[in-house]
Coordinates of C-alpha atoms and ligand atoms in Angstrom, one line a residue:
X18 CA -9.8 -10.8 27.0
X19 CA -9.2 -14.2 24.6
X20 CA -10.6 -14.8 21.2
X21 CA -10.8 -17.9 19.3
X22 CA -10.6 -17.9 15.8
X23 CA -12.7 -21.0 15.0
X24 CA -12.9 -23.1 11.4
X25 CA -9.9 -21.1 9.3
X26 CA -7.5 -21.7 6.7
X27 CA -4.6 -20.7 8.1
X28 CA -2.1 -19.1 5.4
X29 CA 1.8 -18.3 7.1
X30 CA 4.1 -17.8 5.0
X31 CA 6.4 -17.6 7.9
X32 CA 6.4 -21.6 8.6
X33 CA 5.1 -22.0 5.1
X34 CA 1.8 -23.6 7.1
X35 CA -1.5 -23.6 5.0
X36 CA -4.0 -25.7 6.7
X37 CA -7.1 -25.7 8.6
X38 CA -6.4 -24.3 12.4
X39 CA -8.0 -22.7 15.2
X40 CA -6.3 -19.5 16.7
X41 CA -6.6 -18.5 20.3
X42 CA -5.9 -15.5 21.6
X43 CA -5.1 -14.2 24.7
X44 CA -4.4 -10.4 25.7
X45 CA -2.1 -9.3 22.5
X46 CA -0.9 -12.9 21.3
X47 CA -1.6 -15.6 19.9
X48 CA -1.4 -18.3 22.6
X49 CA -2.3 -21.6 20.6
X50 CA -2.8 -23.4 17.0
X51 CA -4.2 -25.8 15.9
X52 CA -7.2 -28.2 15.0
X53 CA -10.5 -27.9 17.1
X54 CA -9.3 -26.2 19.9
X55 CA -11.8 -26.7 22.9
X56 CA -11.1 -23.5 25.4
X57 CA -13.9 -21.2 26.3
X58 CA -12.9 -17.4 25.0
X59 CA -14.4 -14.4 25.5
X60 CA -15.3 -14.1 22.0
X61 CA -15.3 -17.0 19.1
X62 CA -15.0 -15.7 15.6
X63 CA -17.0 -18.1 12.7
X64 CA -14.0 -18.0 9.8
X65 CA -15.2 -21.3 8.3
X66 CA -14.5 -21.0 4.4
X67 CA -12.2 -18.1 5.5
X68 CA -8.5 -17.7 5.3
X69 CA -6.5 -16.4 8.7
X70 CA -3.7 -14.8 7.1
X71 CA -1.5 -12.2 9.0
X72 CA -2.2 -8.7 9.3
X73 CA -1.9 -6.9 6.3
X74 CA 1.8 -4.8 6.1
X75 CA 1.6 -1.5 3.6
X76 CA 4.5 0.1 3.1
X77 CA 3.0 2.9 0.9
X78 CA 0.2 4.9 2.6
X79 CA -0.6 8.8 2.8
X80 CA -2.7 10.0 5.7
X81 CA -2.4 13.9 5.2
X82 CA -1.4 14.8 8.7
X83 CA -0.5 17.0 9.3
X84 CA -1.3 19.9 7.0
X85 CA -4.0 18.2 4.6
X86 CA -6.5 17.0 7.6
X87 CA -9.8 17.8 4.8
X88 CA -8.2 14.9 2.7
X89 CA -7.7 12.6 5.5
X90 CA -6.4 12.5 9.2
X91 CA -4.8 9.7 11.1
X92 CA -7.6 8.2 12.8
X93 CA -9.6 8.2 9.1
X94 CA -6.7 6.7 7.8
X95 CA -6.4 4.1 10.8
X96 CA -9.8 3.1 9.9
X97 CA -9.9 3.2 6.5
X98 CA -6.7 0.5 6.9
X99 CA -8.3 -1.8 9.3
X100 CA -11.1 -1.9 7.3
X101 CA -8.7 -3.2 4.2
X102 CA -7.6 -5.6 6.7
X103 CA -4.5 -3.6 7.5
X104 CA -2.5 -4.0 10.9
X105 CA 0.6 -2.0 10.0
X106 CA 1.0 0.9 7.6
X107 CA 4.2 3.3 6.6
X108 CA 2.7 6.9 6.1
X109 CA 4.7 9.0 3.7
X110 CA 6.6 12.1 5.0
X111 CA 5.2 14.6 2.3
X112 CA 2.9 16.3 4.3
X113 CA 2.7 20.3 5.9
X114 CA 4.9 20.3 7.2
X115 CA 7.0 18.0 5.9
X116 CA 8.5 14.9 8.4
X117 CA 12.1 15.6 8.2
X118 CA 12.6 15.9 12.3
X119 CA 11.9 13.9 15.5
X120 CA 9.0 16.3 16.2
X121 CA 6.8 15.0 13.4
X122 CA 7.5 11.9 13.9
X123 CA 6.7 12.3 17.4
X124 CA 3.3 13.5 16.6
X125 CA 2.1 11.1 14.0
X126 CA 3.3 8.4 16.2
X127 CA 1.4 9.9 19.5
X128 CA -1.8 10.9 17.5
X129 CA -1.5 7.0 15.8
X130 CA -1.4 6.0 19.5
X131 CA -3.9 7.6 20.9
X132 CA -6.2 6.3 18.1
X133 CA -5.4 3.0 19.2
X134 CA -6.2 1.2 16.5
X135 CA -3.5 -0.3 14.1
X136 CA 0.3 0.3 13.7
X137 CA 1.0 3.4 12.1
X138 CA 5.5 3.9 11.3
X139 CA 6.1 7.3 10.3
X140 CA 8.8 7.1 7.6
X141 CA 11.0 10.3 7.4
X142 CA 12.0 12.2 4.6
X143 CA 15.2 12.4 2.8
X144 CA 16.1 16.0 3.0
X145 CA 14.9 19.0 4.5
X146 CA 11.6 20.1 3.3
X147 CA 11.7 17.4 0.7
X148 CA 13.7 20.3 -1.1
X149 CA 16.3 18.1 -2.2
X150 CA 19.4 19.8 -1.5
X151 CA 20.4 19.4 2.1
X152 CA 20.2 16.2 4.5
X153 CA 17.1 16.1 6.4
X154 CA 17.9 15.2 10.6
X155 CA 18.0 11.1 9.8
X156 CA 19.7 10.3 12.8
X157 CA 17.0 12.2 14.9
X158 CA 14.5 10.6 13.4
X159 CA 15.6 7.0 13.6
X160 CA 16.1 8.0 17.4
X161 CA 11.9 8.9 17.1
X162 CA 11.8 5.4 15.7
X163 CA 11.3 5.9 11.4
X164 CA 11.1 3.0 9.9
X165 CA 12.8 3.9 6.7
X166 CA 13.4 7.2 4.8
X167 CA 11.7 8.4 1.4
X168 CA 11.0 11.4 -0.3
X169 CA 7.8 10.0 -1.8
X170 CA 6.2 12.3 -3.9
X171 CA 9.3 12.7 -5.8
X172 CA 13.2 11.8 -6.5
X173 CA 15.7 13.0 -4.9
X174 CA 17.2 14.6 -8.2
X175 CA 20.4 15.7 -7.0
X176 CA 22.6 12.1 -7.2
X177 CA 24.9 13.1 -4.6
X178 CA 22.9 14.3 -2.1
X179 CA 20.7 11.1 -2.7
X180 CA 24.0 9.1 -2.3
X181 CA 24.8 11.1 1.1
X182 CA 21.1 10.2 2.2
X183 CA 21.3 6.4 1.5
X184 CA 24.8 6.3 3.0
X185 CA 23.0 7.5 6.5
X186 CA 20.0 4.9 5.8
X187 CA 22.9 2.3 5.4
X188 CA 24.6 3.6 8.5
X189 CA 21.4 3.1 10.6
X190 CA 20.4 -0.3 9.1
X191 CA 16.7 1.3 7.2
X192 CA 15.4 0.8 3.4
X193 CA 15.6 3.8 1.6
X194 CA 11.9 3.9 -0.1
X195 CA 12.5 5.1 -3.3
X196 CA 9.6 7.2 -5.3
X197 CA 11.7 6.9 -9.0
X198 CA 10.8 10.2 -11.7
X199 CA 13.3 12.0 -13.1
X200 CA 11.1 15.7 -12.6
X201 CA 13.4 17.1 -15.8
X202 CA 11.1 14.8 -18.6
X203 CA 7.7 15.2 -17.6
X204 CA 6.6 18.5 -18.9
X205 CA 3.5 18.6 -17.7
X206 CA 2.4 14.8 -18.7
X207 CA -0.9 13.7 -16.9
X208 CA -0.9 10.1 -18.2
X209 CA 1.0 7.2 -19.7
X210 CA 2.3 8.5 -23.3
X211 CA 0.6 6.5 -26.0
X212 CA -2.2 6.0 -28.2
X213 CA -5.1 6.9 -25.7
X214 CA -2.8 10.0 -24.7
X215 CA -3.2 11.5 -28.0
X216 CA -6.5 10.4 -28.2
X217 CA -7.8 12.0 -24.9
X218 CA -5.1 15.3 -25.9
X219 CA -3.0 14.8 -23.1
X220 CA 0.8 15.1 -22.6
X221 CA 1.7 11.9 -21.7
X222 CA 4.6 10.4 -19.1
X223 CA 7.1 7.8 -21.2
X224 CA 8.5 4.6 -19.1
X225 CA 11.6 6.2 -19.4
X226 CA 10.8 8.7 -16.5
X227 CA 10.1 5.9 -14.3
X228 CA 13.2 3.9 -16.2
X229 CA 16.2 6.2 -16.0
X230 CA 16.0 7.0 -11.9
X231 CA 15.1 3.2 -10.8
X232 CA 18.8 2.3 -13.4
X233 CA 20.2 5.6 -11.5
X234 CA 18.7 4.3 -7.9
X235 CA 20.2 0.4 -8.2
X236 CA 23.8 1.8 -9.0
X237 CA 23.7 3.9 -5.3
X238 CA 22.0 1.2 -3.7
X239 CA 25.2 -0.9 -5.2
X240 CA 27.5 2.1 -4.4
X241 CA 26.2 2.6 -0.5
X242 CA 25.2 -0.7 0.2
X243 CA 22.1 0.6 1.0
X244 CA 19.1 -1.5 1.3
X245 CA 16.8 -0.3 -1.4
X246 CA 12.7 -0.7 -2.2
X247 CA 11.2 0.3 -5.3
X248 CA 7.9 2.3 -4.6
X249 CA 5.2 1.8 -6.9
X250 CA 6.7 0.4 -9.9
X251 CA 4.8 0.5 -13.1
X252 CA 6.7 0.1 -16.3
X253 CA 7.8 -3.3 -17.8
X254 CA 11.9 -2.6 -18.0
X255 CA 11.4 -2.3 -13.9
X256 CA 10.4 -5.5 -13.4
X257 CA 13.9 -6.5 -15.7
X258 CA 16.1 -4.0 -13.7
X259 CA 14.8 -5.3 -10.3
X260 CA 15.5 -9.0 -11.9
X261 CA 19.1 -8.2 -13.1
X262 CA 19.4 -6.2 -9.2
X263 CA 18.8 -9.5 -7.7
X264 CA 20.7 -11.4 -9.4
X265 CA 23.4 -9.6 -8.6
X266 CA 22.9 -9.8 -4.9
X267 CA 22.3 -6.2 -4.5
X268 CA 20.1 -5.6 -1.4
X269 CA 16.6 -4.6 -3.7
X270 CA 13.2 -5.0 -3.7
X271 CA 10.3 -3.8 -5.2
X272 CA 6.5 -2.8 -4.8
X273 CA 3.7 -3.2 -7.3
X274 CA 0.2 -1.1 -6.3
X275 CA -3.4 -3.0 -7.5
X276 CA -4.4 -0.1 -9.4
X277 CA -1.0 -0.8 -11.8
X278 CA -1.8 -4.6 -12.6
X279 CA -5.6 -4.1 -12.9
X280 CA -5.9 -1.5 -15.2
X281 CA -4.2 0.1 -18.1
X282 CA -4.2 3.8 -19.6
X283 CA -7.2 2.4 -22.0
X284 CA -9.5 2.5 -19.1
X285 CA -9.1 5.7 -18.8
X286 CA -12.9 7.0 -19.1
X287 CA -14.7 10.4 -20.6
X288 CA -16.0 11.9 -17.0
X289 CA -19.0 10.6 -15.9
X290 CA -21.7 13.4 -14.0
X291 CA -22.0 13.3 -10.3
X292 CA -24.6 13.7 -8.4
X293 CA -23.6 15.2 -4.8
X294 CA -26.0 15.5 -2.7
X295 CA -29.3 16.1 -4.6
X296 CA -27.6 17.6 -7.2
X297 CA -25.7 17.3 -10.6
X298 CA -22.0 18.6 -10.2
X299 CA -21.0 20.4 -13.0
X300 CA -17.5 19.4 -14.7
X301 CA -15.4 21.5 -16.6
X302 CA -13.3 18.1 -17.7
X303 CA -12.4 15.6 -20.5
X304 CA -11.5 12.5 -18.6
X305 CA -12.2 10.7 -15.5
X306 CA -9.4 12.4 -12.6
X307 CA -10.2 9.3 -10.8
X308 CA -7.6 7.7 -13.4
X309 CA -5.0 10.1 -13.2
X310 CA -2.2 8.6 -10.5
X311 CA 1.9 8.6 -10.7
X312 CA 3.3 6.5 -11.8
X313 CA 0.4 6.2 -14.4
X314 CA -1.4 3.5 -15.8
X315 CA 0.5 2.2 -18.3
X316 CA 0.2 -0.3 -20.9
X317 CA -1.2 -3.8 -21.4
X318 CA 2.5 -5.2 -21.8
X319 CA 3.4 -3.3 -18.6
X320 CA 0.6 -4.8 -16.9
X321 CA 1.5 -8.4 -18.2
X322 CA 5.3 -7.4 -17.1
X323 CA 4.2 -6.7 -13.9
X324 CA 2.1 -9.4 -13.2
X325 CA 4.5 -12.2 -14.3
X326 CA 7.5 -10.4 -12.2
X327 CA 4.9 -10.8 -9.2
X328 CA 4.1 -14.3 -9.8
X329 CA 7.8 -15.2 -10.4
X330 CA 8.5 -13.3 -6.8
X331 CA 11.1 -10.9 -8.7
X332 CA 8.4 -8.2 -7.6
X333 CA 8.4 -8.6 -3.4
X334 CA 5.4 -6.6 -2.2
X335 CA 2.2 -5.4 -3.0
X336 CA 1.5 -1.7 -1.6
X337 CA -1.4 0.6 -2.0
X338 CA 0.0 4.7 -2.2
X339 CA -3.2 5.0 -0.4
X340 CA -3.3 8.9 -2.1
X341 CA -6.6 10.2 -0.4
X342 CA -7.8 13.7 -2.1
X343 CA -11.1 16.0 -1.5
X344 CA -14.2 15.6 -3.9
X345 CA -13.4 19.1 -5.1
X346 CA -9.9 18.7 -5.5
X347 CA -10.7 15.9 -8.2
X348 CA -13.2 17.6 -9.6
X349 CA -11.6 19.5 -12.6
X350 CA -9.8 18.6 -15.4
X351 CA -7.2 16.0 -15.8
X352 CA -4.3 18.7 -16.1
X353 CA -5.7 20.1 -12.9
X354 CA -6.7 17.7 -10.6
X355 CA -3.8 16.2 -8.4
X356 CA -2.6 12.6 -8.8
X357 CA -3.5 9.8 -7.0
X358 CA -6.0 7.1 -5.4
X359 CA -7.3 5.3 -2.3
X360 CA -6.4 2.1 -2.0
X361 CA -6.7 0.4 1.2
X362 CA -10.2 -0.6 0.9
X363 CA -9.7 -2.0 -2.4
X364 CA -6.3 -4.0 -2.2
X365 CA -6.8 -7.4 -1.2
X366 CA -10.2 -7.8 -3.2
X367 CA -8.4 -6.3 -6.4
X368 CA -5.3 -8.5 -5.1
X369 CA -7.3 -11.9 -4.8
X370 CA -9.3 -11.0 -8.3
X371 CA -7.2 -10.1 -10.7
X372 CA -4.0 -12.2 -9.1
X373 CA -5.2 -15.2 -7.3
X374 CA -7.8 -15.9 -9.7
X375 CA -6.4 -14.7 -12.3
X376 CA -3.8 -17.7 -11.5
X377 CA -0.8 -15.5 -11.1
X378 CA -0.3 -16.0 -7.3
X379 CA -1.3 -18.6 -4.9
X380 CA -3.1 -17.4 -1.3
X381 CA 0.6 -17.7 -0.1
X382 CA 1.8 -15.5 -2.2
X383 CA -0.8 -13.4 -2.0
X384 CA 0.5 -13.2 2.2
X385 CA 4.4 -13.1 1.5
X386 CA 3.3 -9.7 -0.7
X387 CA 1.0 -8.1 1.6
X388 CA 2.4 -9.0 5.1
X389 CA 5.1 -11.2 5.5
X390 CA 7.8 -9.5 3.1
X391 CA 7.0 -6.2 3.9
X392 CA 7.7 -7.2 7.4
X393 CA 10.9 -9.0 6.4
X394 CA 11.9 -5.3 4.7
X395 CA 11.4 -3.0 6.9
X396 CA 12.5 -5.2 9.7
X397 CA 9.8 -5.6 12.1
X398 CA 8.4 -8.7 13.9
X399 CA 5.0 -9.0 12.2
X400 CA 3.7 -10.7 9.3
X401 CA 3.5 -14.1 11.0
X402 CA 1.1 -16.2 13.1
X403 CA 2.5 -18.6 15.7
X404 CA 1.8 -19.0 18.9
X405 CA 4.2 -16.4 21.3
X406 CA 3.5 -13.6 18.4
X407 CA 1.5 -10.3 18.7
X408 CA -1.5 -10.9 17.0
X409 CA -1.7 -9.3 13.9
X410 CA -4.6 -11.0 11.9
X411 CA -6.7 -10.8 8.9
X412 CA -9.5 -13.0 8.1
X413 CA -10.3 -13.1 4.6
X414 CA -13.2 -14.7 2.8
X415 CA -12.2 -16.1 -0.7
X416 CA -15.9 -16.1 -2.1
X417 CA -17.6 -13.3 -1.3
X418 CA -18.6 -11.7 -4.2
X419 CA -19.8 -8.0 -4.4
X420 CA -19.5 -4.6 -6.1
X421 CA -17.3 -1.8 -4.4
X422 CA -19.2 1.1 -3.5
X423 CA -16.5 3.7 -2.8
X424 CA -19.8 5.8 -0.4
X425 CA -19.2 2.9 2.3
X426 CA -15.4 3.5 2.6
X427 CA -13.7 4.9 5.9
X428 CA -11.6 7.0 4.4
X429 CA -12.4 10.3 4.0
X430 CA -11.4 10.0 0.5
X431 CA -13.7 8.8 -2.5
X432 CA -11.3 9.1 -5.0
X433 CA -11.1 5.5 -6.6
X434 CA -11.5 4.5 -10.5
X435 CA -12.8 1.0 -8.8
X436 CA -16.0 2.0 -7.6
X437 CA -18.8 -0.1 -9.2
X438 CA -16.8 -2.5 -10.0
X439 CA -17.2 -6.7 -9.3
X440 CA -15.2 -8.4 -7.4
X441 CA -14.4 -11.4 -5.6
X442 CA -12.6 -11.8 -1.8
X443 CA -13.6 -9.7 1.0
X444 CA -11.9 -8.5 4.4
X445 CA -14.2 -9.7 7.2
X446 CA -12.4 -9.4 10.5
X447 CA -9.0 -7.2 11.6
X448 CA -7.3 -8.0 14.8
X449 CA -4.3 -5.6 16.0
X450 CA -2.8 -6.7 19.1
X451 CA -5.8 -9.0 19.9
X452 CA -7.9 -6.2 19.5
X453 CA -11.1 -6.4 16.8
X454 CA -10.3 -3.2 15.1
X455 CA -13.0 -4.4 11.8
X456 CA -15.0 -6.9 12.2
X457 CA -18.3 -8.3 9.6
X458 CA -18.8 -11.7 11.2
X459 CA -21.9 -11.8 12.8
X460 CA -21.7 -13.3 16.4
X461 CA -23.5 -17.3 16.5
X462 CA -26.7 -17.3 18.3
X463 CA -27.1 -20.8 20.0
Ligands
ZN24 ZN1 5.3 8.0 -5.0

């Protein structure tokens, strides 16, 4: 089976190469590059006006499996990913139960496989249960093949044993992703603490939650030598301690998600009544859940803070916390409902909007943050397009303009604060080992 990739813009952050180029592909790799290539493939893709940009990497993805199958399952979430122009996604360990052994892993890996769509890396949790107290089996499950370790969902609160866990990531050469909230000063808070918090009546979630562990986090990284990465940061001093890290040399990086640079906790709207199927679905609630996320959304200075530490490549990735939930588990009230968002069918349009137009990053950038550093942090050999490479691409179509209707996602999830909303840049073709796992370009009739 070959593919040709005809009439692209070719963005590699790899080589630094961003220029028009034809791509042929043959089996899983890319076999050639470059202008008006001639050879009859089994299938020509049109990506004139289109960028060819590798595979999107996202560190930061929860697919619910196993234990939480209603919210999502591995094969939505495979879909639900290729569609977002996805090749390679970490899945969090916080699931039922819990991935803190090689049996786990072994299952979300075979289940991935079988699906055979794109590359799904189980990361493994810090400690047993995600309890925080004792080590969970990190040498087992870097024999299974983990990617990293994390207790997403939460901290690690206990220093020590956090120390003891990123001394065994440091040992076997894997980021330690860290999820940064000191538990012990959040009583209860729903969203960001300010104005609109006491608007809307809610207890409210200061910086300083973030703040304190991410300070706490860079001194063990320092201590360890661990590699560490910085889930989901939100809050404007983060961007400063990730600066100061790096210019230290300490071995740090950081992840910004679209839903944290596009909106703030004004946004936040009065709930809006669904109708379900035929009919209106009653709401017991004050605001929309769909906004209620942690970290939250924070302020407009964060926002700005965040932005700039992205465009001056202090911030090193762009992730989603894909954080798929039920219609019914949304549907209460904002102290209620759990946190989190999809996001894999929304990044790289929210990405390209409010960034690339926005003039904050350039299309390069926009590929260093979405494939090629991610790659270059968890260690794998993707995020690049060159002939002798698996083919891992993405084409993306800088002018399409539409409105995101959250009913056409993959996911099982719905759960998005985007839907209805404009935007510009559009995923039209995934290719995961040279296989078309999404594809919207319509086939050329002679
Ligand atoms: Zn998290």
């Amino acid at each position: 089976m070959s593919i040709l990739i005809k009439g692209g813009r070719v963005i590699n952050p790899a080589t630094q190469m961003e220029e028009e180029a034809d791509v042929l592909i043959e089996e899983d790799k890319v076999v050639e590059m470059k202008k008006n290539i001639e050879e009859k493939a089994d299938r020509v893709l049109d990506a004139s006006g289109c960028y060819v940009m590798p595979g999107f990497i996202d560190m930061h993805v929860h697919f619910r499996d196993p234990g939480f199958e209603q919210k999502e399952d591995i094969y939505t979430g495979m879909e639900a990913a290729a569609h977002g122009g996805y090749t390679t996604v970490l899945t969090m360990p916080n699931t039922k139960p819990v991935v803190d052994n090689p049996d786990v892993v072994n299952y979300v890996h075979n289940k991935a496989k079988a699906g055979n769509c794109i590359h799904v890396l189980q990361v493994g949790a810090v400690t047993k249960g995600q309890m925080g107290k004792e080590l969970a089996d990190i040498k087992g499950m870097v024999e299974a093949g983990i990617p990293a370790i994390s207790e997403d969902g939460k901290s690690v609160m206990n220093a020590e044993v956090y120390r003891e866990g990123m001394l065994e990531a440091a040992k076997y050469h894997i980021p330690v992703l860290a999820h940064c909230e000191d538990i012990n000063m959040v009583h209860g808070g729903v969203m960001n603490a300010d104005a609109k918090a006491k608007e809307l009546g809610m207890p409210g979630i200061t910086n300083s939650v973030e703040d304190v562990i991410i300070a706490r986090d860079i001194v063990l990284s320092k201590d360890t030598g661990a590699q560490l990465h910085l889930c989901h940061c939100s809050t404007k001093d983060s961007v400063e301690m990730v600066r100061i890290a790096k210019e230290e040399g300490l071995h740090v990086s950081a992840e910004v998600c679209p839903h944290h640079f596009t909106l703030t906790s004004d946004d936040i709207t009065e709930y809006v009544p669904q109708i379900e199927a035929g009919i209106l679905i009653p709401k017991e609630t004050d605001a929309d859940t769909n906004y209620k996320m942690n970290p939250p959304l924070r302020t407009k200075e964060d926002v700005e803070a965040l932005k700039e530490g992205l465009r001056d490549n202090i911030m090193d990735v762009i992730s989603t916390d894909h954080a798929p939930h039920t219609f019914d588990d949304k549907n209460t009230s904002m102290k209620k409902a759990p946190f989190g968002i999809v996001g894999l069918e929304t990044a790289a349009c929210l990405t390209y909007s409010e960034l690339v137009l926005g003039g904050y990053l350039t299309p390069m950038q926009m590929a260093e943050k979405m494939s090629y550093n991610p790659a270059k942090i968890v260690g794998i050999d993707k995020g690049d397009i060159q002939p002798g490479k698996k083919a891992d691409i993405v084409i993306f179509d800088p002018k399409e303009t539409y409105t995101i209707d959250k009913n056409k996602f993959a996911s099982k999830g719905r759960n998005t604060p985007f839907h209805g909303r404009k935007v510009t840049g559009r995923v039209k073709c995934t290719i995961c080992d040279g296989n078309v796992v999404f594809n919207e370009i319509k086939n050329k009739t002679k």
